[in-house]
Amino acid sequence: MQIWVDADACPRVIKDILFRAAERLHVSLTLVANRLLHTPPSPYIKAIKVDYGLNVADNQIVQKLQPGDLVITADIPLAAEIIEKGGHALDPRGEFYTKSNIGERLAVRNFMDELRSGGVDTGGPSSFNRSDRQAFANQLDRFLAKHGDT
């Protein structure tokens, strides 16, 4: 199993949690971004820099993803592709996207996008906080305990 990170918008604290987990459990972790990322020296952690452009990092992740891999992303369309390809998608706030909830998440995302396109101020996501970090760490630990040896 490989962990992929849609790293351009991933909070630093989440990357730190992932770095520690990769080292502790000897799990391959790859961050994909359109800028150079610094990672701790480790045989388990690497970063891939892709070209700038719409969905370039997403496409790289989907192309390299194997069934059973875990992807950390807040990008709902990317999560839908991951699930379709047999992977697992975890939001940095600790929510798993699944076959049973991804359709609803896409519909809400598209609806909000339409509202914004029509000039409605829909606000943005709430600030990332300690409970989000804890929820992510808990979900990651449970997932790795269940799938880490596969």
PDB file of C-alpha atoms in Angstrom:
ATOM      1  CA  MET A   1       0.000   0.000   0.000  1.00  0.00           C
ATOM      2  CA  GLN A   2       1.112   3.485  -0.882  1.00  0.00           C
ATOM      3  CA  ILE A   3      -0.069   6.801   0.587  1.00  0.00           C
ATOM      4  CA  TRP A   4      -0.409   9.684  -1.878  1.00  0.00           C
ATOM      5  CA  VAL A   5      -0.889  13.304  -0.829  1.00  0.00           C
ATOM      6  CA  ASP A   6      -2.506  15.972  -2.976  1.00  0.00           C
ATOM      7  CA  ALA A   7       0.007  18.270  -1.342  1.00  0.00           C
ATOM      8  CA  ASP A   8      -0.560  21.746  -2.811  1.00  0.00           C
ATOM      9  CA  ALA A   9      -3.335  22.576  -0.340  1.00  0.00           C
ATOM     10  CA  CYS A  10      -2.645  20.025   2.380  1.00  0.00           C
ATOM     11  CA  PRO A  11      -2.067  21.675   5.781  1.00  0.00           C
ATOM     12  CA  ARG A  12       1.484  21.401   7.127  1.00  0.00           C
ATOM     13  CA  VAL A  13       0.293  19.768  10.347  1.00  0.00           C
ATOM     14  CA  ILE A  14      -1.311  16.955   8.310  1.00  0.00           C
ATOM     15  CA  LYS A  15       1.921  16.427   6.378  1.00  0.00           C
ATOM     16  CA  ASP A  16       3.769  16.181   9.702  1.00  0.00           C
ATOM     17  CA  ILE A  17       1.335  13.515  10.941  1.00  0.00           C
ATOM     18  CA  LEU A  18       1.844  11.605   7.681  1.00  0.00           C
ATOM     19  CA  PHE A  19       5.651  11.880   7.906  1.00  0.00           C
ATOM     20  CA  ARG A  20       5.599  10.374  11.403  1.00  0.00           C
ATOM     21  CA  ALA A  21       3.221   7.580  10.358  1.00  0.00           C
ATOM     22  CA  ALA A  22       5.316   6.672   7.295  1.00  0.00           C
ATOM     23  CA  GLU A  23       8.458   6.441   9.405  1.00  0.00           C
ATOM     24  CA  ARG A  24       6.814   4.559  12.262  1.00  0.00           C
ATOM     25  CA  LEU A  25       5.073   1.994  10.056  1.00  0.00           C
ATOM     26  CA  HIS A  26       7.502   1.904   7.103  1.00  0.00           C
ATOM     27  CA  VAL A  27       4.768   2.890   4.646  1.00  0.00           C
ATOM     28  CA  SER A  28       5.605   4.604   1.350  1.00  0.00           C
ATOM     29  CA  LEU A  29       4.396   8.197   1.296  1.00  0.00           C
ATOM     30  CA  THR A  30       4.496  10.386  -1.819  1.00  0.00           C
ATOM     31  CA  LEU A  31       3.554  14.050  -1.874  1.00  0.00           C
ATOM     32  CA  VAL A  32       2.526  15.421  -5.270  1.00  0.00           C
ATOM     33  CA  ALA A  33       2.535  19.185  -5.846  1.00  0.00           C
ATOM     34  CA  ASN A  34       3.238  21.805  -8.477  1.00  0.00           C
ATOM     35  CA  ARG A  35       5.988  23.308  -6.344  1.00  0.00           C
ATOM     36  CA  LEU A  36       9.102  21.940  -4.725  1.00  0.00           C
ATOM     37  CA  LEU A  37       8.354  20.444  -1.314  1.00  0.00           C
ATOM     38  CA  HIS A  38      10.818  19.743   1.436  1.00  0.00           C
ATOM     39  CA  THR A  39      10.456  16.367   3.089  1.00  0.00           C
ATOM     40  CA  PRO A  40      12.382  14.765   5.918  1.00  0.00           C
ATOM     41  CA  PRO A  41      15.191  12.463   4.820  1.00  0.00           C
ATOM     42  CA  SER A  42      13.623   9.029   4.749  1.00  0.00           C
ATOM     43  CA  PRO A  43      13.546   5.971   2.517  1.00  0.00           C
ATOM     44  CA  TYR A  44       9.744   5.997   2.910  1.00  0.00           C
ATOM     45  CA  ILE A  45       8.985   9.631   2.005  1.00  0.00           C
ATOM     46  CA  LYS A  46       9.344  11.390  -1.332  1.00  0.00           C
ATOM     47  CA  ALA A  47       7.895  14.333  -3.195  1.00  0.00           C
ATOM     48  CA  ILE A  48       7.054  14.670  -6.863  1.00  0.00           C
ATOM     49  CA  LYS A  49       6.964  18.112  -8.453  1.00  0.00           C
ATOM     50  CA  VAL A  50       4.590  18.354 -11.411  1.00  0.00           C
ATOM     51  CA  ASP A  51       4.042  21.157 -13.898  1.00  0.00           C
ATOM     52  CA  TYR A  52       1.657  23.978 -13.081  1.00  0.00           C
ATOM     53  CA  GLY A  53      -1.794  23.613 -14.510  1.00  0.00           C
ATOM     54  CA  LEU A  54      -5.319  22.582 -13.765  1.00  0.00           C
ATOM     55  CA  ASN A  55      -5.489  19.046 -12.314  1.00  0.00           C
ATOM     56  CA  VAL A  56      -1.871  18.164 -13.192  1.00  0.00           C
ATOM     57  CA  ALA A  57      -1.125  16.864  -9.678  1.00  0.00           C
ATOM     58  CA  ASP A  58      -4.504  15.113  -9.549  1.00  0.00           C
ATOM     59  CA  ASN A  59      -3.866  13.385 -12.871  1.00  0.00           C
ATOM     60  CA  GLN A  60      -0.435  12.232 -11.688  1.00  0.00           C
ATOM     61  CA  ILE A  61      -1.952  10.676  -8.574  1.00  0.00           C
ATOM     62  CA  VAL A  62      -4.753   8.940 -10.502  1.00  0.00           C
ATOM     63  CA  GLN A  63      -2.279   7.627 -13.074  1.00  0.00           C
ATOM     64  CA  LYS A  64       0.020   6.081 -10.453  1.00  0.00           C
ATOM     65  CA  LEU A  65      -2.673   4.948  -7.996  1.00  0.00           C
ATOM     66  CA  GLN A  66      -3.053   1.233  -7.381  1.00  0.00           C
ATOM     67  CA  PRO A  67      -6.175  -0.369  -5.875  1.00  0.00           C
ATOM     68  CA  GLY A  68      -5.951  -0.199  -2.096  1.00  0.00           C
ATOM     69  CA  ASP A  69      -3.745   2.904  -2.027  1.00  0.00           C
ATOM     70  CA  LEU A  70      -4.718   5.795   0.241  1.00  0.00           C
ATOM     71  CA  VAL A  71      -4.929   9.370  -1.051  1.00  0.00           C
ATOM     72  CA  ILE A  72      -5.109  12.409   1.205  1.00  0.00           C
ATOM     73  CA  THR A  73      -7.123  15.115  -0.547  1.00  0.00           C
ATOM     74  CA  ALA A  74      -9.836  17.695  -0.023  1.00  0.00           C
ATOM     75  CA  ASP A  75     -10.556  17.654  -3.772  1.00  0.00           C
ATOM     76  CA  ILE A  76     -13.933  15.936  -4.165  1.00  0.00           C
ATOM     77  CA  PRO A  77     -13.701  15.217  -7.926  1.00  0.00           C
ATOM     78  CA  LEU A  78     -10.259  13.678  -7.339  1.00  0.00           C
ATOM     79  CA  ALA A  79     -11.695  11.613  -4.476  1.00  0.00           C
ATOM     80  CA  ALA A  80     -14.406  10.321  -6.837  1.00  0.00           C
ATOM     81  CA  GLU A  81     -11.756   9.185  -9.342  1.00  0.00           C
ATOM     82  CA  ILE A  82      -9.763   7.503  -6.581  1.00  0.00           C
ATOM     83  CA  ILE A  83     -12.777   5.573  -5.328  1.00  0.00           C
ATOM     84  CA  GLU A  84     -13.684   4.574  -8.888  1.00  0.00           C
ATOM     85  CA  LYS A  85     -10.173   3.195  -9.337  1.00  0.00           C
ATOM     86  CA  GLY A  86     -10.336   1.146  -6.107  1.00  0.00           C
ATOM     87  CA  GLY A  87      -8.386   3.474  -3.845  1.00  0.00           C
ATOM     88  CA  HIS A  88      -9.270   5.093  -0.540  1.00  0.00           C
ATOM     89  CA  ALA A  89      -9.664   8.872  -0.135  1.00  0.00           C
ATOM     90  CA  LEU A  90      -9.300  10.695   3.187  1.00  0.00           C
ATOM     91  CA  ASP A  91      -9.955  14.403   3.657  1.00  0.00           C
ATOM     92  CA  PRO A  92      -7.395  16.318   5.775  1.00  0.00           C
ATOM     93  CA  ARG A  93     -10.221  16.982   8.248  1.00  0.00           C
ATOM     94  CA  GLY A  94     -10.610  13.245   8.876  1.00  0.00           C
ATOM     95  CA  GLU A  95     -13.564  12.300   6.684  1.00  0.00           C
ATOM     96  CA  PHE A  96     -13.322   9.301   4.380  1.00  0.00           C
ATOM     97  CA  TYR A  97     -14.947   9.627   1.001  1.00  0.00           C
ATOM     98  CA  THR A  98     -16.708   6.368   0.160  1.00  0.00           C
ATOM     99  CA  LYS A  99     -18.845   4.846  -2.570  1.00  0.00           C
ATOM    100  CA  SER A 100     -21.881   5.617  -0.432  1.00  0.00           C
ATOM    101  CA  ASN A 101     -21.141   9.317   0.202  1.00  0.00           C
ATOM    102  CA  ILE A 102     -19.150  10.549  -2.811  1.00  0.00           C
ATOM    103  CA  GLY A 103     -22.229  11.153  -4.996  1.00  0.00           C
ATOM    104  CA  GLU A 104     -23.746  13.459  -2.397  1.00  0.00           C
ATOM    105  CA  ARG A 105     -20.425  15.249  -1.854  1.00  0.00           C
ATOM    106  CA  LEU A 106     -20.089  15.845  -5.613  1.00  0.00           C
ATOM    107  CA  ALA A 107     -23.677  17.121  -5.867  1.00  0.00           C
ATOM    108  CA  VAL A 108     -23.183  19.592  -2.992  1.00  0.00           C
ATOM    109  CA  ARG A 109     -19.845  20.719  -4.420  1.00  0.00           C
ATOM    110  CA  ASN A 110     -21.368  21.294  -7.861  1.00  0.00           C
ATOM    111  CA  PHE A 111     -24.358  23.133  -6.371  1.00  0.00           C
ATOM    112  CA  MET A 112     -22.088  25.446  -4.376  1.00  0.00           C
ATOM    113  CA  ASP A 113     -19.994  26.015  -7.492  1.00  0.00           C
ATOM    114  CA  GLU A 114     -23.131  27.050  -9.390  1.00  0.00           C
ATOM    115  CA  LEU A 115     -24.110  29.447  -6.616  1.00  0.00           C
ATOM    116  CA  ARG A 116     -20.658  31.044  -6.650  1.00  0.00           C
ATOM    117  CA  SER A 117     -20.787  31.322 -10.442  1.00  0.00           C
ATOM    118  CA  GLY A 118     -24.088  33.173 -10.034  1.00  0.00           C
ATOM    119  CA  GLY A 119     -22.497  35.682  -7.663  1.00  0.00           C
ATOM    120  CA  VAL A 120     -23.686  34.220  -4.362  1.00  0.00           C
ATOM    121  CA  ASP A 121     -21.137  34.484  -1.559  1.00  0.00           C
ATOM    122  CA  THR A 122     -21.128  30.986  -0.075  1.00  0.00           C
ATOM    123  CA  GLY A 123     -18.267  31.645   2.314  1.00  0.00           C
ATOM    124  CA  GLY A 124     -15.439  29.182   2.552  1.00  0.00           C
ATOM    125  CA  PRO A 125     -14.450  26.262   4.668  1.00  0.00           C
ATOM    126  CA  SER A 126     -14.068  26.829   8.377  1.00  0.00           C
ATOM    127  CA  SER A 127     -10.582  27.340   9.772  1.00  0.00           C
ATOM    128  CA  PHE A 128      -8.547  24.185  10.207  1.00  0.00           C
ATOM    129  CA  ASN A 129      -8.417  23.479  13.932  1.00  0.00           C
ATOM    130  CA  ARG A 130      -7.186  21.060  16.576  1.00  0.00           C
ATOM    131  CA  SER A 131     -10.270  18.820  16.366  1.00  0.00           C
ATOM    132  CA  ASP A 132      -9.773  18.510  12.586  1.00  0.00           C
ATOM    133  CA  ARG A 133      -6.169  17.464  13.158  1.00  0.00           C
ATOM    134  CA  GLN A 134      -7.220  14.936  15.801  1.00  0.00           C
ATOM    135  CA  ALA A 135     -10.009  13.531  13.603  1.00  0.00           C
ATOM    136  CA  PHE A 136      -7.516  13.064  10.766  1.00  0.00           C
ATOM    137  CA  ALA A 137      -4.923  11.388  12.985  1.00  0.00           C
ATOM    138  CA  ASN A 138      -7.537   9.019  14.421  1.00  0.00           C
ATOM    139  CA  GLN A 139      -8.896   8.021  11.001  1.00  0.00           C
ATOM    140  CA  LEU A 140      -5.380   7.541   9.624  1.00  0.00           C
ATOM    141  CA  ASP A 141      -4.392   5.350  12.570  1.00  0.00           C
ATOM    142  CA  ARG A 142      -7.505   3.190  12.194  1.00  0.00           C
ATOM    143  CA  PHE A 143      -6.978   2.859   8.455  1.00  0.00           C
ATOM    144  CA  LEU A 144      -3.303   1.941   8.775  1.00  0.00           C
ATOM    145  CA  ALA A 145      -4.029  -0.564  11.533  1.00  0.00           C
ATOM    146  CA  LYS A 146      -6.551  -2.249   9.248  1.00  0.00           C
ATOM    147  CA  HIS A 147      -4.768  -1.920   5.875  1.00  0.00           C
ATOM    148  CA  GLY A 148      -1.119  -1.307   6.726  1.00  0.00           C
ATOM    149  CA  ASP A 149       0.110  -4.834   6.026  1.00  0.00           C
ATOM    150  CA  THR A 150      -1.594  -5.199   2.653  1.00  0.00           C
TER     151      THR A 150
END
